């Protein structure tokens, strides 16, 4: 078991929604299969909520389907909070984190300062090591980065990778519709993107709006073939 001591507040993960649910999240499509699911266990509903909100700021909101707290395991969500005794099937390939507070007073205020986060269960290892993961790891583990700088950098990084997802989506759809487009692997064409980033980019594409996708298809159909 790996034990992490959180020395930062939720703000350090970037600014985001603070309500009971995430506005607009449930209406967007998301990958709900267990390969992309994270469960936060906590005896305190508020702590589970704050950690889920913090983690959600690392991802495009359209990719997420969030349930802040549930007494039972739900497979249709990819960010789920629940009690310590939540019954998670053994065959479920999920990441399970457990968060508990060392300071009861801070916990009552919904602060993540000095909370203890344990990795209780890991998904199967992925041989690919995406660049985005390395980027977030560098940012979040660097204690010298001020939280305001971290907020801005995470937001910029997130937008940068959304742009990559858009470009890959455009090129992939054009390749399907326009046979004359000779690109064997669009991931090798997009700058700063490689085969190792495939899982990240494909997942982030799900956060693209329906209107955006329809406009891309309409534009491609208007191009001379």
PDB file of C-alpha atoms in Angstrom:
ATOM      1  CA  UNK A   1       0.000   0.000   0.000  1.00  0.00           C
ATOM      2  CA  UNK A   2       1.312   3.446  -0.932  1.00  0.00           C
ATOM      3  CA  UNK A   3       0.591   6.286   1.477  1.00  0.00           C
ATOM      4  CA  UNK A   4       0.510   9.882   0.259  1.00  0.00           C
ATOM      5  CA  UNK A   5       0.252  12.865   2.578  1.00  0.00           C
ATOM      6  CA  UNK A   6      -1.590  15.718   0.903  1.00  0.00           C
ATOM      7  CA  UNK A   7       0.085  19.021   1.798  1.00  0.00           C
ATOM      8  CA  UNK A   8      -2.038  21.202  -0.413  1.00  0.00           C
ATOM      9  CA  UNK A   9      -5.583  22.484  -0.607  1.00  0.00           C
ATOM     10  CA  UNK A  10      -8.084  21.721  -3.373  1.00  0.00           C
ATOM     11  CA  UNK A  11      -7.191  25.062  -4.941  1.00  0.00           C
ATOM     12  CA  UNK A  12      -3.773  23.660  -5.812  1.00  0.00           C
ATOM     13  CA  UNK A  13      -5.402  21.283  -8.272  1.00  0.00           C
ATOM     14  CA  UNK A  14      -6.920  24.198 -10.188  1.00  0.00           C
ATOM     15  CA  UNK A  15     -10.113  26.176  -9.893  1.00  0.00           C
ATOM     16  CA  UNK A  16     -13.391  24.427 -10.553  1.00  0.00           C
ATOM     17  CA  UNK A  17     -16.945  23.752  -9.494  1.00  0.00           C
ATOM     18  CA  UNK A  18     -17.702  23.586  -5.810  1.00  0.00           C
ATOM     19  CA  UNK A  19     -21.330  22.477  -5.738  1.00  0.00           C
ATOM     20  CA  UNK A  20     -22.769  19.123  -4.733  1.00  0.00           C
ATOM     21  CA  UNK A  21     -22.605  18.024  -8.329  1.00  0.00           C
ATOM     22  CA  UNK A  22     -20.630  19.259 -11.317  1.00  0.00           C
ATOM     23  CA  UNK A  23     -22.903  21.400 -13.487  1.00  0.00           C
ATOM     24  CA  UNK A  24     -23.251  19.972 -16.968  1.00  0.00           C
ATOM     25  CA  UNK A  25     -21.220  16.840 -16.292  1.00  0.00           C
ATOM     26  CA  UNK A  26     -23.999  14.279 -16.219  1.00  0.00           C
ATOM     27  CA  UNK A  27     -25.364  15.483 -19.553  1.00  0.00           C
ATOM     28  CA  UNK A  28     -22.120  14.769 -21.387  1.00  0.00           C
ATOM     29  CA  UNK A  29     -21.022  11.363 -22.678  1.00  0.00           C
ATOM     30  CA  UNK A  30     -18.269   9.677 -20.734  1.00  0.00           C
ATOM     31  CA  UNK A  31     -16.349   6.454 -20.617  1.00  0.00           C
ATOM     32  CA  UNK A  32     -17.937   4.529 -17.788  1.00  0.00           C
ATOM     33  CA  UNK A  33     -16.056   1.268 -18.215  1.00  0.00           C
ATOM     34  CA  UNK A  34     -13.932   0.224 -15.257  1.00  0.00           C
ATOM     35  CA  UNK A  35     -10.641   0.783 -17.094  1.00  0.00           C
ATOM     36  CA  UNK A  36     -11.195   4.515 -16.645  1.00  0.00           C
ATOM     37  CA  UNK A  37     -12.809   4.653 -13.235  1.00  0.00           C
ATOM     38  CA  UNK A  38     -11.581   6.161  -9.995  1.00  0.00           C
ATOM     39  CA  UNK A  39     -13.260   5.540  -6.651  1.00  0.00           C
ATOM     40  CA  UNK A  40     -12.635   7.732  -3.598  1.00  0.00           C
ATOM     41  CA  UNK A  41     -13.415   6.041  -0.287  1.00  0.00           C
ATOM     42  CA  UNK A  42     -13.870   8.165   2.808  1.00  0.00           C
ATOM     43  CA  UNK A  43     -15.773   8.097   6.099  1.00  0.00           C
ATOM     44  CA  UNK A  44     -16.404  11.799   5.467  1.00  0.00           C
ATOM     45  CA  UNK A  45     -18.663  12.732   2.547  1.00  0.00           C
ATOM     46  CA  UNK A  46     -17.220  16.261   2.381  1.00  0.00           C
ATOM     47  CA  UNK A  47     -13.622  15.033   2.076  1.00  0.00           C
ATOM     48  CA  UNK A  48     -14.580  12.632  -0.714  1.00  0.00           C
ATOM     49  CA  UNK A  49     -16.341  15.472  -2.497  1.00  0.00           C
ATOM     50  CA  UNK A  50     -13.373  17.843  -2.219  1.00  0.00           C
ATOM     51  CA  UNK A  51     -10.861  15.282  -3.503  1.00  0.00           C
ATOM     52  CA  UNK A  52     -13.108  14.345  -6.439  1.00  0.00           C
ATOM     53  CA  UNK A  53     -13.575  18.009  -7.334  1.00  0.00           C
ATOM     54  CA  UNK A  54      -9.813  18.558  -7.144  1.00  0.00           C
ATOM     55  CA  UNK A  55      -9.054  15.583  -9.394  1.00  0.00           C
ATOM     56  CA  UNK A  56     -11.773  16.591 -11.846  1.00  0.00           C
ATOM     57  CA  UNK A  57      -9.915  19.832 -12.540  1.00  0.00           C
ATOM     58  CA  UNK A  58      -7.173  17.835 -14.249  1.00  0.00           C
ATOM     59  CA  UNK A  59      -9.583  16.636 -16.953  1.00  0.00           C
ATOM     60  CA  UNK A  60     -11.992  18.194 -19.465  1.00  0.00           C
ATOM     61  CA  UNK A  61     -15.394  18.429 -17.817  1.00  0.00           C
ATOM     62  CA  UNK A  62     -17.106  16.819 -20.801  1.00  0.00           C
ATOM     63  CA  UNK A  63     -15.178  13.577 -20.231  1.00  0.00           C
ATOM     64  CA  UNK A  64     -16.478  13.164 -16.710  1.00  0.00           C
ATOM     65  CA  UNK A  65     -19.501  11.518 -15.224  1.00  0.00           C
ATOM     66  CA  UNK A  66     -19.381  12.167 -11.503  1.00  0.00           C
ATOM     67  CA  UNK A  67     -21.279  10.912  -8.488  1.00  0.00           C
ATOM     68  CA  UNK A  68     -19.949  12.668  -5.404  1.00  0.00           C
ATOM     69  CA  UNK A  69     -21.065  10.024  -2.909  1.00  0.00           C
ATOM     70  CA  UNK A  70     -22.943   6.760  -3.120  1.00  0.00           C
ATOM     71  CA  UNK A  71     -23.449   3.957  -0.637  1.00  0.00           C
ATOM     72  CA  UNK A  72     -23.130   1.400  -3.439  1.00  0.00           C
ATOM     73  CA  UNK A  73     -20.745   0.842  -6.350  1.00  0.00           C
ATOM     74  CA  UNK A  74     -22.004   2.347  -9.634  1.00  0.00           C
ATOM     75  CA  UNK A  75     -20.343   1.428 -12.935  1.00  0.00           C
ATOM     76  CA  UNK A  76     -21.868   4.239 -15.007  1.00  0.00           C
ATOM     77  CA  UNK A  77     -19.639   6.880 -13.388  1.00  0.00           C
ATOM     78  CA  UNK A  78     -15.904   7.374 -13.850  1.00  0.00           C
ATOM     79  CA  UNK A  79     -15.415   9.465 -10.683  1.00  0.00           C
ATOM     80  CA  UNK A  80     -17.246   8.015  -7.704  1.00  0.00           C
ATOM     81  CA  UNK A  81     -17.146   8.714  -3.982  1.00  0.00           C
ATOM     82  CA  UNK A  82     -18.344   6.353  -1.288  1.00  0.00           C
ATOM     83  CA  UNK A  83     -17.899   4.917   2.218  1.00  0.00           C
ATOM     84  CA  UNK A  84     -14.989   2.777   3.399  1.00  0.00           C
ATOM     85  CA  UNK A  85     -17.042  -0.408   3.193  1.00  0.00           C
ATOM     86  CA  UNK A  86     -18.184   0.067  -0.412  1.00  0.00           C
ATOM     87  CA  UNK A  87     -18.488  -3.341  -2.071  1.00  0.00           C
ATOM     88  CA  UNK A  88     -16.375  -3.155  -5.248  1.00  0.00           C
ATOM     89  CA  UNK A  89     -16.299  -6.328  -7.383  1.00  0.00           C
ATOM     90  CA  UNK A  90     -12.926  -8.062  -7.437  1.00  0.00           C
ATOM     91  CA  UNK A  91     -12.945  -8.160 -11.240  1.00  0.00           C
ATOM     92  CA  UNK A  92     -13.417  -4.376 -11.513  1.00  0.00           C
ATOM     93  CA  UNK A  93     -10.239  -2.816 -12.894  1.00  0.00           C
ATOM     94  CA  UNK A  94     -10.408   0.463 -10.954  1.00  0.00           C
ATOM     95  CA  UNK A  95      -8.169   2.853  -9.055  1.00  0.00           C
ATOM     96  CA  UNK A  96      -9.349   3.138  -5.451  1.00  0.00           C
ATOM     97  CA  UNK A  97      -8.126   5.954  -3.204  1.00  0.00           C
ATOM     98  CA  UNK A  98      -8.942   6.300   0.478  1.00  0.00           C
ATOM     99  CA  UNK A  99      -8.827   9.736   2.090  1.00  0.00           C
ATOM    100  CA  UNK A 100      -8.940  10.415   5.823  1.00  0.00           C
ATOM    101  CA  UNK A 101      -8.221  13.554   7.815  1.00  0.00           C
ATOM    102  CA  UNK A 102      -5.498  13.840  10.449  1.00  0.00           C
ATOM    103  CA  UNK A 103      -7.038  17.125  11.622  1.00  0.00           C
ATOM    104  CA  UNK A 104     -10.763  16.886  12.411  1.00  0.00           C
ATOM    105  CA  UNK A 105     -11.200  20.672  12.510  1.00  0.00           C
ATOM    106  CA  UNK A 106      -9.804  21.132   8.999  1.00  0.00           C
ATOM    107  CA  UNK A 107     -11.948  18.247   7.772  1.00  0.00           C
ATOM    108  CA  UNK A 108     -15.085  19.999   9.033  1.00  0.00           C
ATOM    109  CA  UNK A 109     -14.088  22.998   6.921  1.00  0.00           C
ATOM    110  CA  UNK A 110     -13.725  20.821   3.830  1.00  0.00           C
ATOM    111  CA  UNK A 111      -9.969  21.372   3.627  1.00  0.00           C
ATOM    112  CA  UNK A 112      -7.594  18.802   2.149  1.00  0.00           C
ATOM    113  CA  UNK A 113      -4.665  20.201   4.131  1.00  0.00           C
ATOM    114  CA  UNK A 114      -2.658  17.365   5.716  1.00  0.00           C
ATOM    115  CA  UNK A 115      -5.177  14.710   4.720  1.00  0.00           C
ATOM    116  CA  UNK A 116      -3.843  11.217   4.254  1.00  0.00           C
ATOM    117  CA  UNK A 117      -4.540   9.567   0.907  1.00  0.00           C
ATOM    118  CA  UNK A 118      -3.890   5.848   0.472  1.00  0.00           C
ATOM    119  CA  UNK A 119      -3.848   3.924  -2.771  1.00  0.00           C
ATOM    120  CA  UNK A 120      -6.005   0.933  -1.877  1.00  0.00           C
ATOM    121  CA  UNK A 121      -6.234  -0.690  -5.266  1.00  0.00           C
ATOM    122  CA  UNK A 122      -4.617  -0.196  -8.649  1.00  0.00           C
ATOM    123  CA  UNK A 123      -5.860  -0.894 -12.173  1.00  0.00           C
ATOM    124  CA  UNK A 124      -3.866  -3.113 -14.485  1.00  0.00           C
ATOM    125  CA  UNK A 125      -0.660  -1.347 -15.602  1.00  0.00           C
ATOM    126  CA  UNK A 126      -0.676   0.482 -18.916  1.00  0.00           C
ATOM    127  CA  UNK A 127       2.526   0.023 -20.959  1.00  0.00           C
ATOM    128  CA  UNK A 128       2.045   3.480 -22.462  1.00  0.00           C
ATOM    129  CA  UNK A 129       3.396   6.439 -20.511  1.00  0.00           C
ATOM    130  CA  UNK A 130       1.611   9.545 -21.861  1.00  0.00           C
ATOM    131  CA  UNK A 131       3.356  12.907 -21.783  1.00  0.00           C
ATOM    132  CA  UNK A 132       0.401  14.495 -20.028  1.00  0.00           C
ATOM    133  CA  UNK A 133       0.934  12.205 -17.048  1.00  0.00           C
ATOM    134  CA  UNK A 134       4.566  13.278 -16.780  1.00  0.00           C
ATOM    135  CA  UNK A 135       3.546  16.930 -17.047  1.00  0.00           C
ATOM    136  CA  UNK A 136       0.986  16.696 -14.255  1.00  0.00           C
ATOM    137  CA  UNK A 137       3.382  14.698 -12.106  1.00  0.00           C
ATOM    138  CA  UNK A 138       6.049  17.391 -12.400  1.00  0.00           C
ATOM    139  CA  UNK A 139       3.599  20.158 -11.557  1.00  0.00           C
ATOM    140  CA  UNK A 140       1.846  18.527  -8.620  1.00  0.00           C
ATOM    141  CA  UNK A 141       4.989  17.214  -6.938  1.00  0.00           C
ATOM    142  CA  UNK A 142       6.918  20.476  -7.168  1.00  0.00           C
ATOM    143  CA  UNK A 143       6.370  22.114  -3.778  1.00  0.00           C
ATOM    144  CA  UNK A 144       8.030  25.336  -4.955  1.00  0.00           C
ATOM    145  CA  UNK A 145       5.285  26.097  -7.489  1.00  0.00           C
ATOM    146  CA  UNK A 146       2.886  28.623  -5.937  1.00  0.00           C
ATOM    147  CA  UNK A 147      -0.773  27.593  -6.056  1.00  0.00           C
ATOM    148  CA  UNK A 148      -1.766  30.535  -8.278  1.00  0.00           C
ATOM    149  CA  UNK A 149       0.910  29.568 -10.806  1.00  0.00           C
ATOM    150  CA  UNK A 150      -0.159  25.935 -10.530  1.00  0.00           C
ATOM    151  CA  UNK A 151      -3.799  26.868 -11.198  1.00  0.00           C
ATOM    152  CA  UNK A 152      -2.872  28.744 -14.360  1.00  0.00           C
ATOM    153  CA  UNK A 153      -0.452  26.072 -15.576  1.00  0.00           C
ATOM    154  CA  UNK A 154      -2.925  23.225 -15.083  1.00  0.00           C
ATOM    155  CA  UNK A 155      -5.607  25.198 -16.906  1.00  0.00           C
ATOM    156  CA  UNK A 156      -3.195  25.951 -19.763  1.00  0.00           C
ATOM    157  CA  UNK A 157      -2.057  22.315 -19.956  1.00  0.00           C
ATOM    158  CA  UNK A 158      -5.641  21.089 -20.017  1.00  0.00           C
ATOM    159  CA  UNK A 159      -6.570  23.490 -22.835  1.00  0.00           C
ATOM    160  CA  UNK A 160      -3.426  22.517 -24.760  1.00  0.00           C
ATOM    161  CA  UNK A 161      -4.381  18.843 -24.723  1.00  0.00           C
ATOM    162  CA  UNK A 162      -7.994  19.606 -25.601  1.00  0.00           C
ATOM    163  CA  UNK A 163      -6.602  21.328 -28.709  1.00  0.00           C
ATOM    164  CA  UNK A 164      -4.628  18.175 -29.538  1.00  0.00           C
ATOM    165  CA  UNK A 165      -7.775  16.080 -29.113  1.00  0.00           C
ATOM    166  CA  UNK A 166      -9.624  18.406 -31.500  1.00  0.00           C
ATOM    167  CA  UNK A 167      -6.890  18.188 -34.122  1.00  0.00           C
ATOM    168  CA  UNK A 168      -6.678  14.393 -33.925  1.00  0.00           C
ATOM    169  CA  UNK A 169     -10.474  14.193 -34.189  1.00  0.00           C
ATOM    170  CA  UNK A 170     -10.494  16.434 -37.264  1.00  0.00           C
ATOM    171  CA  UNK A 171      -7.745  14.464 -38.998  1.00  0.00           C
ATOM    172  CA  UNK A 172      -9.218  11.088 -38.099  1.00  0.00           C
ATOM    173  CA  UNK A 173     -12.638  12.010 -39.433  1.00  0.00           C
ATOM    174  CA  UNK A 174     -11.165  13.492 -42.601  1.00  0.00           C
ATOM    175  CA  UNK A 175      -9.178  10.314 -43.150  1.00  0.00           C
ATOM    176  CA  UNK A 176     -12.392   8.273 -42.861  1.00  0.00           C
ATOM    177  CA  UNK A 177     -14.404  10.505 -45.188  1.00  0.00           C
ATOM    178  CA  UNK A 178     -11.655  11.499 -47.641  1.00  0.00           C
ATOM    179  CA  UNK A 179      -9.797   8.385 -48.888  1.00  0.00           C
ATOM    180  CA  UNK A 180      -7.264  10.570 -50.715  1.00  0.00           C
ATOM    181  CA  UNK A 181      -5.820  11.727 -47.396  1.00  0.00           C
ATOM    182  CA  UNK A 182      -2.621   9.687 -47.046  1.00  0.00           C
ATOM    183  CA  UNK A 183      -1.938   9.678 -43.320  1.00  0.00           C
ATOM    184  CA  UNK A 184      -1.216   6.287 -41.797  1.00  0.00           C
ATOM    185  CA  UNK A 185      -1.128   7.467 -38.189  1.00  0.00           C
ATOM    186  CA  UNK A 186      -2.475  10.879 -37.209  1.00  0.00           C
ATOM    187  CA  UNK A 187      -0.717  10.657 -33.841  1.00  0.00           C
ATOM    188  CA  UNK A 188       2.620  10.913 -35.627  1.00  0.00           C
ATOM    189  CA  UNK A 189       1.491  14.054 -37.456  1.00  0.00           C
ATOM    190  CA  UNK A 190       0.247  16.123 -34.516  1.00  0.00           C
ATOM    191  CA  UNK A 191       3.165  17.932 -32.906  1.00  0.00           C
ATOM    192  CA  UNK A 192       3.932  16.834 -29.359  1.00  0.00           C
ATOM    193  CA  UNK A 193       1.712  13.777 -29.673  1.00  0.00           C
ATOM    194  CA  UNK A 194       2.772  10.156 -30.125  1.00  0.00           C
ATOM    195  CA  UNK A 195       1.373   6.649 -29.957  1.00  0.00           C
ATOM    196  CA  UNK A 196       1.954   6.698 -26.178  1.00  0.00           C
ATOM    197  CA  UNK A 197      -0.607   9.503 -25.937  1.00  0.00           C
ATOM    198  CA  UNK A 198      -3.340   7.609 -27.802  1.00  0.00           C
ATOM    199  CA  UNK A 199      -5.375   6.640 -24.716  1.00  0.00           C
ATOM    200  CA  UNK A 200      -5.338  10.191 -23.342  1.00  0.00           C
ATOM    201  CA  UNK A 201      -6.286  11.840 -26.631  1.00  0.00           C
ATOM    202  CA  UNK A 202      -9.031   9.328 -27.437  1.00  0.00           C
ATOM    203  CA  UNK A 203     -10.525   9.757 -23.961  1.00  0.00           C
ATOM    204  CA  UNK A 204     -10.346  13.553 -24.138  1.00  0.00           C
ATOM    205  CA  UNK A 205     -12.136  13.499 -27.487  1.00  0.00           C
ATOM    206  CA  UNK A 206     -15.222  12.386 -25.597  1.00  0.00           C
ATOM    207  CA  UNK A 207     -15.243  15.789 -23.923  1.00  0.00           C
ATOM    208  CA  UNK A 208     -15.695  17.554 -27.255  1.00  0.00           C
ATOM    209  CA  UNK A 209     -19.206  18.895 -27.653  1.00  0.00           C
ATOM    210  CA  UNK A 210     -21.720  17.380 -30.042  1.00  0.00           C
ATOM    211  CA  UNK A 211     -22.015  20.744 -31.806  1.00  0.00           C
ATOM    212  CA  UNK A 212     -18.254  20.868 -32.399  1.00  0.00           C
ATOM    213  CA  UNK A 213     -18.163  17.332 -33.804  1.00  0.00           C
ATOM    214  CA  UNK A 214     -21.103  18.002 -36.112  1.00  0.00           C
ATOM    215  CA  UNK A 215     -19.445  21.183 -37.412  1.00  0.00           C
ATOM    216  CA  UNK A 216     -16.239  19.248 -38.183  1.00  0.00           C
ATOM    217  CA  UNK A 217     -18.144  16.593 -40.137  1.00  0.00           C
ATOM    218  CA  UNK A 218     -20.123  19.226 -42.044  1.00  0.00           C
ATOM    219  CA  UNK A 219     -16.929  21.088 -42.985  1.00  0.00           C
ATOM    220  CA  UNK A 220     -15.191  17.909 -44.178  1.00  0.00           C
ATOM    221  CA  UNK A 221     -18.157  16.964 -46.368  1.00  0.00           C
ATOM    222  CA  UNK A 222     -17.876  20.347 -48.074  1.00  0.00           C
ATOM    223  CA  UNK A 223     -14.224  19.779 -48.996  1.00  0.00           C
ATOM    224  CA  UNK A 224     -13.420  18.638 -52.561  1.00  0.00           C
ATOM    225  CA  UNK A 225     -12.657  14.910 -52.562  1.00  0.00           C
TER     226      UNK A 225
END
